[in-house]
XYZ file of C-alpha atoms in Angstrom:
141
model
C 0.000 0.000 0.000
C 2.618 2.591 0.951
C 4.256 1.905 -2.680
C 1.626 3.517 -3.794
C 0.490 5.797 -1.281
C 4.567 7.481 -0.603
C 4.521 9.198 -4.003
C 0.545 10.650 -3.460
C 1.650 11.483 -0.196
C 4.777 13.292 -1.351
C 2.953 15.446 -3.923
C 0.240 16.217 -1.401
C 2.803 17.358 0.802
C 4.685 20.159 -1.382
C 1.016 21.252 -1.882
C -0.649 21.364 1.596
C 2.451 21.296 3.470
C 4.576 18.413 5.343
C 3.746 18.929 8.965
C 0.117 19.443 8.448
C 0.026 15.861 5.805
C 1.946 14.294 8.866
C -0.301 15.218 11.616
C -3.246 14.025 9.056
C -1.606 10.535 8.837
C -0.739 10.553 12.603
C -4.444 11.213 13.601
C -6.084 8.709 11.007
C -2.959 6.430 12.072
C -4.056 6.355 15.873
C -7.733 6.431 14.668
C -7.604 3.106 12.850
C -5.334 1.709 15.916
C -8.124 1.934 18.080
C -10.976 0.230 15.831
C -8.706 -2.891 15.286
C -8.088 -2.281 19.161
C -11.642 -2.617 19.710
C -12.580 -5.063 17.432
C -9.706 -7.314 17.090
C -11.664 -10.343 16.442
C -13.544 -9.164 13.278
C -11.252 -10.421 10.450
C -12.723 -7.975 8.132
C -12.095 -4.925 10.315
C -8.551 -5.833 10.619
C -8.172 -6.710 7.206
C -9.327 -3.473 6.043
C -7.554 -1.561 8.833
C -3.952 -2.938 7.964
C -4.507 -1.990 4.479
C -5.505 1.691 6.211
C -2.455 1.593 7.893
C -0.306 0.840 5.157
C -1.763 4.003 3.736
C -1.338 6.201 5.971
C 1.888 4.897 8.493
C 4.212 4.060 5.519
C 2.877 6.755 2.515
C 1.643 9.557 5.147
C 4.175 9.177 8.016
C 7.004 7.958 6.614
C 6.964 9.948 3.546
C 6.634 12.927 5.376
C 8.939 12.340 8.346
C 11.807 11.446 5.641
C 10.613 14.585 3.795
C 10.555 17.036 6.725
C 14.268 15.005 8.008
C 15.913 16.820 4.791
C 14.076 20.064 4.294
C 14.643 21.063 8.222
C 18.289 19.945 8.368
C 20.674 22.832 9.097
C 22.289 23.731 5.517
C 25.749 23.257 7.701
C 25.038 19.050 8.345
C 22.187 18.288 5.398
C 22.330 14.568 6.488
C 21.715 15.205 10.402
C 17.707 14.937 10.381
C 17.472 12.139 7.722
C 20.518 10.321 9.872
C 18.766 10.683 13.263
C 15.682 9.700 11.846
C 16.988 6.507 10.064
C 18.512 5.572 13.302
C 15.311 6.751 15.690
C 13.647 4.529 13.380
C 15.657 1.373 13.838
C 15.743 1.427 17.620
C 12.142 2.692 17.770
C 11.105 -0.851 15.679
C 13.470 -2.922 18.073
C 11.796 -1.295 21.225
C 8.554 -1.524 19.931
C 9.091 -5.207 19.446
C 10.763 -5.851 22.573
C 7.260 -3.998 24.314
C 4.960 -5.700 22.502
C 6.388 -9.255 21.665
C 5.245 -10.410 25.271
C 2.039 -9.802 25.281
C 0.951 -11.071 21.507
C 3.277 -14.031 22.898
C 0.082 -15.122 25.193
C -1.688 -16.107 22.150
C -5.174 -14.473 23.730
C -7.386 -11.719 22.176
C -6.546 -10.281 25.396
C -3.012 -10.225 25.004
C -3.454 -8.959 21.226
C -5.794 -6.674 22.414
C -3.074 -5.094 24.796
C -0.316 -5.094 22.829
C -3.094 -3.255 20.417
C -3.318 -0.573 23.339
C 0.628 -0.285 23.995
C 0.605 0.870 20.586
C -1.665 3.266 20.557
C -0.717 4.892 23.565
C 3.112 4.773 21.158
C 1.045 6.521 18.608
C -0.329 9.223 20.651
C 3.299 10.211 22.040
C 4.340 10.054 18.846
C 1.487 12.693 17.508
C 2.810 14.920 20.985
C 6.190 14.539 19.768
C 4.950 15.828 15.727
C 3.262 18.820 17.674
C 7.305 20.096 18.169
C 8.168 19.716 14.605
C 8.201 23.496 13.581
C 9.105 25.040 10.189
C 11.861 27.074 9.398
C 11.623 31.053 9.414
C 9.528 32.127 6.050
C 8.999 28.415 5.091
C 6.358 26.664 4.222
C 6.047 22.971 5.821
């Protein structure tokens, strides 16, 4: 899905700016988190949600978050945001894992259904964190 949602989102961005497009995907992102959340036994539901998700975590997020990594990076170290973020990234996927592993280990709807709730409390500090991304004097983001 993000294949073809990353280039969509990328256009969409240089017109209605990259922080707001990110905020967008970080809102329908913790959105659809909480239906599958709620309803983690309807196979449909979660079906269509992880095909959401694709949308909007890897073409929204992801494209944006790269995008905003090299337009805000000082002009003195242009691979500092896009280097942080790569490496944020990387132990952010490891941690999450290492958080969530134990409960979907159970093999219960209720420990799906937590580790369903760990990550959208994730999601919602990571939508706080997106409210500190600001743009550069005179630009548009």
């Amino acid at each position: 899905m993000g294949v073809f949602s990353a280039p969509l989102s990328g256009w969409l961005a240089g017109k209605w700016g990259w922080i707001l497009l990110q905020r967008v995907g970080m809102i329908i992102n913790i959105a659809v988190l909480i239906v599958i959340s709620i309803l983690p036994q309807s196979q449909w539901v979660v079906f269509t949600s992880i095909a959401v998700l694709g949308v909007t975590y890897n073409g929204l997020i992801l494209t944006t978050i790269n995008g905003l990594g090299v337009l805000l990076s000082p002009e003195e170290a242009p691979a500092a945001l896009p280097g942080l973020n790569g490496s944020a990234f990387g132990i952010g996927a490891s941690l999450g894992i290492g958080i969530i592993a134990p409960y979907v280990a159970q093999g219960t709807i209720s420990g799906y259904s937590t580790a369903l709730w760990v990550s959208v409390c994730i999601a919602v500090l990571a939508f706080i964190a997106s409210l500190f991304i600001a743009p550069r004097q005179g630009q548009k983001l």
